[in-house]
Amino acid sequence: MNGESKMTIDDLNQEIKGCHKCRLSETRINAICGEGNQNAKLMLIAQAPGENEDREGKMFIGPSGKVLDELLRASGVKREEIYMTNLIKCMLPKYRKPKQDEIEICSEYLLKEMEIINPDILIPLGYYATRYIFENYAIPLPPRPEFYTVYGRLVLTDDRKIFPLRHPAAALYHPSVEEEMLENYRRMRFFLTDCKWYPVCPMKRYYEEGRLDKRWIELYCRGDWGNCVRYRMEESGEPHPDWMLPDGSVDERLREGGL
Ligand code: SF4
């Protein structure tokens, strides 16, 4: 990696636009490049462009784009704050499922994008993007009927966090999942900043003293702090012991010498 000259996002996008590595190049109008803030903490990864996107050459401008905009509005996250891309850069004819060889060939671009943009949190949208990202990080996948259990669950890997969400199109076809989607998309807002209590929180001290696993800090204080029991108690002024963990459990070992 060090020997190679550093590729920029513009270099990569040029490659994507002219790509003919798989059969999808024969039926597309435009290969769609990623869009958004190149310094983003959050990278949304959708499956593939639809017909509107293919025609206009932009991401998320069709019906799914409208849903995404509503979900982002509800979560208080602006498109300019995130980076959005696709697992597959060209339209899948008649909205068919992606084939394994198409995923293997095209995901090379996604991997390069991840390296260039270097987001803190990957947000794969829907089944194929999530499956690819989990396989890439060797995270076990639940069986297909239980796959939905991964949505809205923050996962920590060695170098990034992963927060899978349902694809916005799910709200168009399965209105029953809309409420859950809204709830999960809203949590993206927490990922843009650290918890406001972090600088003075005992968890920070325990971590710096080497007494607390990094996982607690990354998953809560620098991740999904809105889900932290300590955070909620701080906000409502409820007393709680210093050695209470973010999930509300109490670790008496932290108590020793912790006062
Ligand atoms: S433990 Fe909870 S309250 Fe403390 S900094 Fe982390 S997220 Fe915030």
mmCIF file with all atom_site columns, N, CA and C in Angstrom, residues 90-160:
data_model
loop_
_atom_site.group_PDB
_atom_site.id
_atom_site.type_symbol
_atom_site.label_atom_id
_atom_site.label_alt_id
_atom_site.label_comp_id
_atom_site.label_asym_id
_atom_site.label_entity_id
_atom_site.label_seq_id
_atom_site.pdbx_PDB_ins_code
_atom_site.Cartn_x
_atom_site.Cartn_y
_atom_site.Cartn_z
_atom_site.occupancy
_atom_site.B_iso_or_equiv
_atom_site.pdbx_formal_charge
_atom_site.auth_seq_id
_atom_site.auth_comp_id
_atom_site.auth_asym_id
_atom_site.auth_atom_id
_atom_site.pdbx_PDB_model_num
ATOM 1   N N  . CYS A 1 90  ? -23.549 0.411   -10.935 1.00 0.00 ? 90  CYS A N  1
ATOM 2   C CA . CYS A 1 90  ? -24.430 0.516   -12.101 1.00 0.00 ? 90  CYS A CA 1
ATOM 3   C C  . CYS A 1 90  ? -25.788 -0.104  -11.794 1.00 0.00 ? 90  CYS A C  1
ATOM 4   N N  . MET A 1 91  ? -26.794 0.416   -12.488 1.00 0.00 ? 91  MET A N  1
ATOM 5   C CA . MET A 1 91  ? -28.169 -0.047  -12.271 1.00 0.00 ? 91  MET A CA 1
ATOM 6   C C  . MET A 1 91  ? -28.303 -1.540  -12.547 1.00 0.00 ? 91  MET A C  1
ATOM 7   N N  . LEU A 1 92  ? -29.103 -2.190  -11.738 1.00 0.00 ? 92  LEU A N  1
ATOM 8   C CA . LEU A 1 92  ? -29.417 -3.606  -11.968 1.00 0.00 ? 92  LEU A CA 1
ATOM 9   C C  . LEU A 1 92  ? -30.690 -3.633  -12.815 1.00 0.00 ? 92  LEU A C  1
ATOM 10  N N  . PRO A 1 93  ? -30.632 -4.210  -14.031 1.00 0.00 ? 93  PRO A N  1
ATOM 11  C CA . PRO A 1 93  ? -31.812 -4.166  -14.899 1.00 0.00 ? 93  PRO A CA 1
ATOM 12  C C  . PRO A 1 93  ? -33.049 -4.729  -14.208 1.00 0.00 ? 93  PRO A C  1
ATOM 13  N N  . LYS A 1 94  ? -34.150 -4.044  -14.388 1.00 0.00 ? 94  LYS A N  1
ATOM 14  C CA . LYS A 1 94  ? -35.449 -4.449  -13.810 1.00 0.00 ? 94  LYS A CA 1
ATOM 15  C C  . LYS A 1 94  ? -35.356 -4.686  -12.296 1.00 0.00 ? 94  LYS A C  1
ATOM 16  N N  . TYR A 1 95  ? -34.470 -3.979  -11.652 1.00 0.00 ? 95  TYR A N  1
ATOM 17  C CA . TYR A 1 95  ? -34.313 -4.067  -10.188 1.00 0.00 ? 95  TYR A CA 1
ATOM 18  C C  . TYR A 1 95  ? -34.065 -5.502  -9.718  1.00 0.00 ? 95  TYR A C  1
ATOM 19  N N  . ARG A 1 96  ? -33.387 -6.283  -10.570 1.00 0.00 ? 96  ARG A N  1
ATOM 20  C CA . ARG A 1 96  ? -33.086 -7.649  -10.138 1.00 0.00 ? 96  ARG A CA 1
ATOM 21  C C  . ARG A 1 96  ? -32.022 -7.630  -9.048  1.00 0.00 ? 96  ARG A C  1
ATOM 22  N N  . LYS A 1 97  ? -31.854 -8.815  -8.416  1.00 0.00 ? 97  LYS A N  1
ATOM 23  C CA . LYS A 1 97  ? -30.853 -8.914  -7.349  1.00 0.00 ? 97  LYS A CA 1
ATOM 24  C C  . LYS A 1 97  ? -29.443 -8.898  -7.950  1.00 0.00 ? 97  LYS A C  1
ATOM 25  N N  . PRO A 1 98  ? -28.463 -8.400  -7.202  1.00 0.00 ? 98  PRO A N  1
ATOM 26  C CA . PRO A 1 98  ? -27.099 -8.445  -7.732  1.00 0.00 ? 98  PRO A CA 1
ATOM 27  C C  . PRO A 1 98  ? -26.569 -9.876  -7.754  1.00 0.00 ? 98  PRO A C  1
ATOM 28  N N  . LYS A 1 99  ? -25.762 -10.190 -8.751  1.00 0.00 ? 99  LYS A N  1
ATOM 29  C CA . LYS A 1 99  ? -25.140 -11.521 -8.818  1.00 0.00 ? 99  LYS A CA 1
ATOM 30  C C  . LYS A 1 99  ? -23.802 -11.465 -8.073  1.00 0.00 ? 99  LYS A C  1
ATOM 31  N N  . GLN A 1 100 ? -23.387 -12.631 -7.606  1.00 0.00 ? 100 GLN A N  1
ATOM 32  C CA . GLN A 1 100 ? -22.176 -12.680 -6.776  1.00 0.00 ? 100 GLN A CA 1
ATOM 33  C C  . GLN A 1 100 ? -20.947 -12.130 -7.524  1.00 0.00 ? 100 GLN A C  1
ATOM 34  N N  . ASP A 1 101 ? -20.821 -12.470 -8.820  1.00 0.00 ? 101 ASP A N  1
ATOM 35  C CA . ASP A 1 101 ? -19.631 -11.984 -9.538  1.00 0.00 ? 101 ASP A CA 1
ATOM 36  C C  . ASP A 1 101 ? -19.688 -10.456 -9.689  1.00 0.00 ? 101 ASP A C  1
ATOM 37  N N  . GLU A 1 102 ? -20.888 -9.903  -9.825  1.00 0.00 ? 102 GLU A N  1
ATOM 38  C CA . GLU A 1 102 ? -21.015 -8.441  -9.924  1.00 0.00 ? 102 GLU A CA 1
ATOM 39  C C  . GLU A 1 102 ? -20.580 -7.785  -8.605  1.00 0.00 ? 102 GLU A C  1
ATOM 40  N N  . ILE A 1 103 ? -20.967 -8.405  -7.515  1.00 0.00 ? 103 ILE A N  1
ATOM 41  C CA . ILE A 1 103 ? -20.576 -7.864  -6.205  1.00 0.00 ? 103 ILE A CA 1
ATOM 42  C C  . ILE A 1 103 ? -19.049 -7.930  -6.056  1.00 0.00 ? 103 ILE A C  1
ATOM 43  N N  . GLU A 1 104 ? -18.502 -9.095  -6.415  1.00 0.00 ? 104 GLU A N  1
ATOM 44  C CA . GLU A 1 104 ? -17.046 -9.258  -6.246  1.00 0.00 ? 104 GLU A CA 1
ATOM 45  C C  . GLU A 1 104 ? -16.261 -8.241  -7.075  1.00 0.00 ? 104 GLU A C  1
ATOM 46  N N  . ILE A 1 105 ? -16.693 -8.046  -8.321  1.00 0.00 ? 105 ILE A N  1
ATOM 47  C CA . ILE A 1 105 ? -15.953 -7.135  -9.206  1.00 0.00 ? 105 ILE A CA 1
ATOM 48  C C  . ILE A 1 105 ? -16.122 -5.690  -8.741  1.00 0.00 ? 105 ILE A C  1
ATOM 49  N N  . CYS A 1 106 ? -17.371 -5.297  -8.507  1.00 0.00 ? 106 CYS A N  1
ATOM 50  C CA . CYS A 1 106 ? -17.638 -3.875  -8.260  1.00 0.00 ? 106 CYS A CA 1
ATOM 51  C C  . CYS A 1 106 ? -17.229 -3.433  -6.856  1.00 0.00 ? 106 CYS A C  1
ATOM 52  N N  . SER A 1 107 ? -17.253 -4.342  -5.897  1.00 0.00 ? 107 SER A N  1
ATOM 53  C CA . SER A 1 107 ? -16.955 -3.930  -4.524  1.00 0.00 ? 107 SER A CA 1
ATOM 54  C C  . SER A 1 107 ? -15.502 -3.460  -4.370  1.00 0.00 ? 107 SER A C  1
ATOM 55  N N  . GLU A 1 108 ? -14.676 -3.747  -5.387  1.00 0.00 ? 108 GLU A N  1
ATOM 56  C CA . GLU A 1 108 ? -13.295 -3.218  -5.318  1.00 0.00 ? 108 GLU A CA 1
ATOM 57  C C  . GLU A 1 108 ? -13.321 -1.695  -5.240  1.00 0.00 ? 108 GLU A C  1
ATOM 58  N N  . TYR A 1 109 ? -14.296 -1.093  -5.941  1.00 0.00 ? 109 TYR A N  1
ATOM 59  C CA . TYR A 1 109 ? -14.407 0.373   -5.884  1.00 0.00 ? 109 TYR A CA 1
ATOM 60  C C  . TYR A 1 109 ? -14.832 0.831   -4.491  1.00 0.00 ? 109 TYR A C  1
ATOM 61  N N  . LEU A 1 110 ? -15.745 0.091   -3.907  1.00 0.00 ? 110 LEU A N  1
ATOM 62  C CA . LEU A 1 110 ? -16.203 0.454   -2.559  1.00 0.00 ? 110 LEU A CA 1
ATOM 63  C C  . LEU A 1 110 ? -15.041 0.381   -1.565  1.00 0.00 ? 110 LEU A C  1
ATOM 64  N N  . LEU A 1 111 ? -14.246 -0.672  -1.687  1.00 0.00 ? 111 LEU A N  1
ATOM 65  C CA . LEU A 1 111 ? -13.111 -0.806  -0.760  1.00 0.00 ? 111 LEU A CA 1
ATOM 66  C C  . LEU A 1 111 ? -12.154 0.369   -0.910  1.00 0.00 ? 111 LEU A C  1
ATOM 67  N N  . LYS A 1 112 ? -11.944 0.803   -2.153  1.00 0.00 ? 112 LYS A N  1
ATOM 68  C CA . LYS A 1 112 ? -11.056 1.959   -2.361  1.00 0.00 ? 112 LYS A CA 1
ATOM 69  C C  . LYS A 1 112 ? -11.683 3.222   -1.780  1.00 0.00 ? 112 LYS A C  1
ATOM 70  N N  . GLU A 1 113 ? -12.980 3.363   -1.961  1.00 0.00 ? 113 GLU A N  1
ATOM 71  C CA . GLU A 1 113 ? -13.669 4.540   -1.386  1.00 0.00 ? 113 GLU A CA 1
ATOM 72  C C  . GLU A 1 113 ? -13.526 4.554   0.134   1.00 0.00 ? 113 GLU A C  1
ATOM 73  N N  . MET A 1 114 ? -13.685 3.375   0.739   1.00 0.00 ? 114 MET A N  1
ATOM 74  C CA . MET A 1 114 ? -13.568 3.293   2.200   1.00 0.00 ? 114 MET A CA 1
ATOM 75  C C  . MET A 1 114 ? -12.164 3.710   2.636   1.00 0.00 ? 114 MET A C  1
ATOM 76  N N  . GLU A 1 115 ? -11.179 3.335   1.841   1.00 0.00 ? 115 GLU A N  1
ATOM 77  C CA . GLU A 1 115 ? -9.791  3.675   2.177   1.00 0.00 ? 115 GLU A CA 1
ATOM 78  C C  . GLU A 1 115 ? -9.557  5.188   2.024   1.00 0.00 ? 115 GLU A C  1
ATOM 79  N N  . ILE A 1 116 ? -10.103 5.777   0.961   1.00 0.00 ? 116 ILE A N  1
ATOM 80  C CA . ILE A 1 116 ? -9.872  7.207   0.707   1.00 0.00 ? 116 ILE A CA 1
ATOM 81  C C  . ILE A 1 116 ? -10.672 8.072   1.690   1.00 0.00 ? 116 ILE A C  1
ATOM 82  N N  . ILE A 1 117 ? -11.961 7.790   1.829   1.00 0.00 ? 117 ILE A N  1
ATOM 83  C CA . ILE A 1 117 ? -12.820 8.617   2.698   1.00 0.00 ? 117 ILE A CA 1
ATOM 84  C C  . ILE A 1 117 ? -12.527 8.322   4.176   1.00 0.00 ? 117 ILE A C  1
ATOM 85  N N  . ASN A 1 118 ? -12.198 7.099   4.460   1.00 0.00 ? 118 ASN A N  1
ATOM 86  C CA . ASN A 1 118 ? -11.844 6.669   5.809   1.00 0.00 ? 118 ASN A CA 1
ATOM 87  C C  . ASN A 1 118 ? -12.875 7.066   6.872   1.00 0.00 ? 118 ASN A C  1
ATOM 88  N N  . PRO A 1 119 ? -14.117 6.636   6.688   1.00 0.00 ? 119 PRO A N  1
ATOM 89  C CA . PRO A 1 119 ? -15.151 7.023   7.666   1.00 0.00 ? 119 PRO A CA 1
ATOM 90  C C  . PRO A 1 119 ? -14.997 6.247   8.968   1.00 0.00 ? 119 PRO A C  1
ATOM 91  N N  . ASP A 1 120 ? -15.539 6.810   10.021  1.00 0.00 ? 120 ASP A N  1
ATOM 92  C CA . ASP A 1 120 ? -15.505 6.159   11.324  1.00 0.00 ? 120 ASP A CA 1
ATOM 93  C C  . ASP A 1 120 ? -16.570 5.052   11.368  1.00 0.00 ? 120 ASP A C  1
ATOM 94  N N  . ILE A 1 121 ? -17.715 5.350   10.730  1.00 0.00 ? 121 ILE A N  1
ATOM 95  C CA . ILE A 1 121 ? -18.839 4.418   10.816  1.00 0.00 ? 121 ILE A CA 1
ATOM 96  C C  . ILE A 1 121 ? -19.376 4.105   9.420   1.00 0.00 ? 121 ILE A C  1
ATOM 97  N N  . LEU A 1 122 ? -19.455 2.815   9.132   1.00 0.00 ? 122 LEU A N  1
ATOM 98  C CA . LEU A 1 122 ? -20.053 2.367   7.873   1.00 0.00 ? 122 LEU A CA 1
ATOM 99  C C  . LEU A 1 122 ? -21.515 2.060   8.143   1.00 0.00 ? 122 LEU A C  1
ATOM 100 N N  . ILE A 1 123 ? -22.382 2.566   7.275   1.00 0.00 ? 123 ILE A N  1
ATOM 101 C CA . ILE A 1 123 ? -23.816 2.315   7.449   1.00 0.00 ? 123 ILE A CA 1
ATOM 102 C C  . ILE A 1 123 ? -24.342 1.615   6.192   1.00 0.00 ? 123 ILE A C  1
ATOM 103 N N  . PRO A 1 124 ? -24.217 0.288   6.149   1.00 0.00 ? 124 PRO A N  1
ATOM 104 C CA . PRO A 1 124 ? -24.758 -0.421  4.985   1.00 0.00 ? 124 PRO A CA 1
ATOM 105 C C  . PRO A 1 124 ? -26.284 -0.423  5.047   1.00 0.00 ? 124 PRO A C  1
ATOM 106 N N  . LEU A 1 125 ? -26.905 -0.222  3.890   1.00 0.00 ? 125 LEU A N  1
ATOM 107 C CA . LEU A 1 125 ? -28.365 -0.128  3.834   1.00 0.00 ? 125 LEU A CA 1
ATOM 108 C C  . LEU A 1 125 ? -28.924 -1.366  3.142   1.00 0.00 ? 125 LEU A C  1
ATOM 109 N N  . GLY A 1 126 ? -29.648 -2.165  3.879   1.00 0.00 ? 126 GLY A N  1
ATOM 110 C CA . GLY A 1 126 ? -30.298 -3.327  3.288   1.00 0.00 ? 126 GLY A CA 1
ATOM 111 C C  . GLY A 1 126 ? -29.421 -4.566  3.242   1.00 0.00 ? 126 GLY A C  1
ATOM 112 N N  . TYR A 1 127 ? -30.006 -5.640  2.741   1.00 0.00 ? 127 TYR A N  1
ATOM 113 C CA . TYR A 1 127 ? -29.399 -6.964  2.848   1.00 0.00 ? 127 TYR A CA 1
ATOM 114 C C  . TYR A 1 127 ? -28.034 -7.102  2.159   1.00 0.00 ? 127 TYR A C  1
ATOM 115 N N  . TYR A 1 128 ? -27.951 -6.774  0.881   1.00 0.00 ? 128 TYR A N  1
ATOM 116 C CA . TYR A 1 128 ? -26.715 -7.079  0.141   1.00 0.00 ? 128 TYR A CA 1
ATOM 117 C C  . TYR A 1 128 ? -25.528 -6.242  0.635   1.00 0.00 ? 128 TYR A C  1
ATOM 118 N N  . ALA A 1 129 ? -25.773 -4.962  0.872   1.00 0.00 ? 129 ALA A N  1
ATOM 119 C CA . ALA A 1 129 ? -24.669 -4.113  1.349   1.00 0.00 ? 129 ALA A CA 1
ATOM 120 C C  . ALA A 1 129 ? -24.218 -4.581  2.737   1.00 0.00 ? 129 ALA A C  1
ATOM 121 N N  . THR A 1 130 ? -25.180 -4.912  3.584   1.00 0.00 ? 130 THR A N  1
ATOM 122 C CA . THR A 1 130 ? -24.827 -5.352  4.940   1.00 0.00 ? 130 THR A CA 1
ATOM 123 C C  . THR A 1 130 ? -24.092 -6.689  4.893   1.00 0.00 ? 130 THR A C  1
ATOM 124 N N  . ARG A 1 131 ? -24.595 -7.601  4.093   1.00 0.00 ? 131 ARG A N  1
ATOM 125 C CA . ARG A 1 131 ? -23.938 -8.907  3.992   1.00 0.00 ? 131 ARG A CA 1
ATOM 126 C C  . ARG A 1 131 ? -22.502 -8.737  3.513   1.00 0.00 ? 131 ARG A C  1
ATOM 127 N N  . TYR A 1 132 ? -22.310 -7.884  2.511   1.00 0.00 ? 132 TYR A N  1
ATOM 128 C CA . TYR A 1 132 ? -20.951 -7.683  1.995   1.00 0.00 ? 132 TYR A CA 1
ATOM 129 C C  . TYR A 1 132 ? -20.027 -7.121  3.082   1.00 0.00 ? 132 TYR A C  1
ATOM 130 N N  . ILE A 1 133 ? -20.497 -6.088  3.773   1.00 0.00 ? 133 ILE A N  1
ATOM 131 C CA . ILE A 1 133 ? -19.646 -5.448  4.793   1.00 0.00 ? 133 ILE A CA 1
ATOM 132 C C  . ILE A 1 133 ? -19.345 -6.435  5.931   1.00 0.00 ? 133 ILE A C  1
ATOM 133 N N  . PHE A 1 134 ? -20.336 -7.177  6.372   1.00 0.00 ? 134 PHE A N  1
ATOM 134 C CA . PHE A 1 134 ? -20.101 -8.147  7.441   1.00 0.00 ? 134 PHE A CA 1
ATOM 135 C C  . PHE A 1 134 ? -19.084 -9.200  6.978   1.00 0.00 ? 134 PHE A C  1
ATOM 136 N N  . GLU A 1 135 ? -19.238 -9.690  5.764   1.00 0.00 ? 135 GLU A N  1
ATOM 137 C CA . GLU A 1 135 ? -18.292 -10.707 5.279   1.00 0.00 ? 135 GLU A CA 1
ATOM 138 C C  . GLU A 1 135 ? -16.888 -10.116 5.174   1.00 0.00 ? 135 GLU A C  1
ATOM 139 N N  . ASN A 1 136 ? -16.829 -8.878  4.737   1.00 0.00 ? 136 ASN A N  1
ATOM 140 C CA . ASN A 1 136 ? -15.524 -8.223  4.586   1.00 0.00 ? 136 ASN A CA 1
ATOM 141 C C  . ASN A 1 136 ? -14.792 -8.098  5.923   1.00 0.00 ? 136 ASN A C  1
ATOM 142 N N  . TYR A 1 137 ? -15.550 -7.920  6.991   1.00 0.00 ? 137 TYR A N  1
ATOM 143 C CA . TYR A 1 137 ? -14.941 -7.799  8.326   1.00 0.00 ? 137 TYR A CA 1
ATOM 144 C C  . TYR A 1 137 ? -15.033 -9.115  9.116   1.00 0.00 ? 137 TYR A C  1
ATOM 145 N N  . ALA A 1 138 ? -15.395 -10.182 8.426   1.00 0.00 ? 138 ALA A N  1
ATOM 146 C CA . ALA A 1 138 ? -15.501 -11.509 9.055   1.00 0.00 ? 138 ALA A CA 1
ATOM 147 C C  . ALA A 1 138 ? -16.399 -11.495 10.296  1.00 0.00 ? 138 ALA A C  1
ATOM 148 N N  . ILE A 1 139 ? -17.512 -10.777 10.190  1.00 0.00 ? 139 ILE A N  1
ATOM 149 C CA . ILE A 1 139 ? -18.493 -10.756 11.286  1.00 0.00 ? 139 ILE A CA 1
ATOM 150 C C  . ILE A 1 139 ? -19.567 -11.798 10.956  1.00 0.00 ? 139 ILE A C  1
ATOM 151 N N  . PRO A 1 140 ? -19.884 -12.676 11.913  1.00 0.00 ? 140 PRO A N  1
ATOM 152 C CA . PRO A 1 140 ? -20.882 -13.703 11.609  1.00 0.00 ? 140 PRO A CA 1
ATOM 153 C C  . PRO A 1 140 ? -22.244 -13.089 11.262  1.00 0.00 ? 140 PRO A C  1
ATOM 154 N N  . LEU A 1 141 ? -22.891 -13.679 10.283  1.00 0.00 ? 141 LEU A N  1
ATOM 155 C CA . LEU A 1 141 ? -24.212 -13.189 9.852   1.00 0.00 ? 141 LEU A CA 1
ATOM 156 C C  . LEU A 1 141 ? -25.306 -14.085 10.417  1.00 0.00 ? 141 LEU A C  1
ATOM 157 N N  . PRO A 1 142 ? -26.403 -13.520 10.835  1.00 0.00 ? 142 PRO A N  1
ATOM 158 C CA . PRO A 1 142 ? -27.508 -14.382 11.270  1.00 0.00 ? 142 PRO A CA 1
ATOM 159 C C  . PRO A 1 142 ? -28.133 -15.061 10.057  1.00 0.00 ? 142 PRO A C  1
ATOM 160 N N  . PRO A 1 143 ? -28.853 -16.190 10.259  1.00 0.00 ? 143 PRO A N  1
ATOM 161 C CA . PRO A 1 143 ? -29.521 -16.827 9.123   1.00 0.00 ? 143 PRO A CA 1
ATOM 162 C C  . PRO A 1 143 ? -30.520 -15.856 8.485   1.00 0.00 ? 143 PRO A C  1
ATOM 163 N N  . ARG A 1 144 ? -30.812 -16.071 7.210   1.00 0.00 ? 144 ARG A N  1
ATOM 164 C CA . ARG A 1 144 ? -31.636 -15.131 6.428   1.00 0.00 ? 144 ARG A CA 1
ATOM 165 C C  . ARG A 1 144 ? -32.943 -14.731 7.133   1.00 0.00 ? 144 ARG A C  1
ATOM 166 N N  . PRO A 1 145 ? -33.723 -15.696 7.699   1.00 0.00 ? 145 PRO A N  1
ATOM 167 C CA . PRO A 1 145 ? -34.991 -15.279 8.316   1.00 0.00 ? 145 PRO A CA 1
ATOM 168 C C  . PRO A 1 145 ? -34.803 -14.342 9.513   1.00 0.00 ? 145 PRO A C  1
ATOM 169 N N  . GLU A 1 146 ? -33.603 -14.388 10.104  1.00 0.00 ? 146 GLU A N  1
ATOM 170 C CA . GLU A 1 146 ? -33.360 -13.511 11.264  1.00 0.00 ? 146 GLU A CA 1
ATOM 171 C C  . GLU A 1 146 ? -32.461 -12.339 10.904  1.00 0.00 ? 146 GLU A C  1
ATOM 172 N N  . PHE A 1 147 ? -32.260 -12.148 9.627   1.00 0.00 ? 147 PHE A N  1
ATOM 173 C CA . PHE A 1 147 ? -31.310 -11.121 9.206   1.00 0.00 ? 147 PHE A CA 1
ATOM 174 C C  . PHE A 1 147 ? -31.688 -9.737  9.732   1.00 0.00 ? 147 PHE A C  1
ATOM 175 N N  . TYR A 1 148 ? -32.980 -9.478  9.822   1.00 0.00 ? 148 TYR A N  1
ATOM 176 C CA . TYR A 1 148 ? -33.452 -8.161  10.258  1.00 0.00 ? 148 TYR A CA 1
ATOM 177 C C  . TYR A 1 148 ? -32.894 -7.775  11.645  1.00 0.00 ? 148 TYR A C  1
ATOM 178 N N  . THR A 1 149 ? -32.440 -8.754  12.415  1.00 0.00 ? 149 THR A N  1
ATOM 179 C CA . THR A 1 149 ? -31.946 -8.446  13.768  1.00 0.00 ? 149 THR A CA 1
ATOM 180 C C  . THR A 1 149 ? -30.646 -7.622  13.747  1.00 0.00 ? 149 THR A C  1
ATOM 181 N N  . VAL A 1 150 ? -29.980 -7.567  12.587  1.00 0.00 ? 150 VAL A N  1
ATOM 182 C CA . VAL A 1 150 ? -28.729 -6.780  12.532  1.00 0.00 ? 150 VAL A CA 1
ATOM 183 C C  . VAL A 1 150 ? -29.020 -5.280  12.414  1.00 0.00 ? 150 VAL A C  1
ATOM 184 N N  . TYR A 1 151 ? -30.228 -4.940  11.948  1.00 0.00 ? 151 TYR A N  1
ATOM 185 C CA . TYR A 1 151 ? -30.511 -3.524  11.712  1.00 0.00 ? 151 TYR A CA 1
ATOM 186 C C  . TYR A 1 151 ? -30.609 -2.755  13.026  1.00 0.00 ? 151 TYR A C  1
ATOM 187 N N  . GLY A 1 152 ? -29.879 -1.642  13.063  1.00 0.00 ? 152 GLY A N  1
ATOM 188 C CA . GLY A 1 152 ? -29.916 -0.803  14.254  1.00 0.00 ? 152 GLY A CA 1
ATOM 189 C C  . GLY A 1 152 ? -29.007 -1.291  15.369  1.00 0.00 ? 152 GLY A C  1
ATOM 190 N N  . ARG A 1 153 ? -28.110 -2.234  15.058  1.00 0.00 ? 153 ARG A N  1
ATOM 191 C CA . ARG A 1 153 ? -27.179 -2.748  16.087  1.00 0.00 ? 153 ARG A CA 1
ATOM 192 C C  . ARG A 1 153 ? -25.769 -2.280  15.724  1.00 0.00 ? 153 ARG A C  1
ATOM 193 N N  . LEU A 1 154 ? -25.168 -1.498  16.608  1.00 0.00 ? 154 LEU A N  1
ATOM 194 C CA . LEU A 1 154 ? -23.817 -0.977  16.348  1.00 0.00 ? 154 LEU A CA 1
ATOM 195 C C  . LEU A 1 154 ? -22.781 -2.060  16.631  1.00 0.00 ? 154 LEU A C  1
ATOM 196 N N  . VAL A 1 155 ? -21.895 -2.299  15.657  1.00 0.00 ? 155 VAL A N  1
ATOM 197 C CA . VAL A 1 155 ? -20.880 -3.354  15.789  1.00 0.00 ? 155 VAL A CA 1
ATOM 198 C C  . VAL A 1 155 ? -19.502 -2.699  15.698  1.00 0.00 ? 155 VAL A C  1
ATOM 199 N N  . LEU A 1 156 ? -18.602 -3.137  16.557  1.00 0.00 ? 156 LEU A N  1
ATOM 200 C CA . LEU A 1 156 ? -17.241 -2.578  16.560  1.00 0.00 ? 156 LEU A CA 1
ATOM 201 C C  . LEU A 1 156 ? -16.273 -3.554  15.899  1.00 0.00 ? 156 LEU A C  1
ATOM 202 N N  . THR A 1 157 ? -15.476 -3.066  14.945  1.00 0.00 ? 157 THR A N  1
ATOM 203 C CA . THR A 1 157 ? -14.412 -3.899  14.372  1.00 0.00 ? 157 THR A CA 1
ATOM 204 C C  . THR A 1 157 ? -13.085 -3.252  14.799  1.00 0.00 ? 157 THR A C  1
ATOM 205 N N  . ASP A 1 158 ? -11.968 -3.799  14.310  1.00 0.00 ? 158 ASP A N  1
ATOM 206 C CA . ASP A 1 158 ? -10.673 -3.246  14.724  1.00 0.00 ? 158 ASP A CA 1
ATOM 207 C C  . ASP A 1 158 ? -10.512 -1.790  14.310  1.00 0.00 ? 158 ASP A C  1
ATOM 208 N N  . ASP A 1 159 ? -11.003 -1.451  13.109  1.00 0.00 ? 159 ASP A N  1
ATOM 209 C CA . ASP A 1 159 ? -10.745 -0.088  12.662  1.00 0.00 ? 159 ASP A CA 1
ATOM 210 C C  . ASP A 1 159 ? -11.988 0.762   12.409  1.00 0.00 ? 159 ASP A C  1
ATOM 211 N N  . ARG A 1 160 ? -13.181 0.152   12.446  1.00 0.00 ? 160 ARG A N  1
ATOM 212 C CA . ARG A 1 160 ? -14.380 0.960   12.182  1.00 0.00 ? 160 ARG A CA 1
ATOM 213 C C  . ARG A 1 160 ? -15.561 0.416   12.956  1.00 0.00 ? 160 ARG A C  1
#
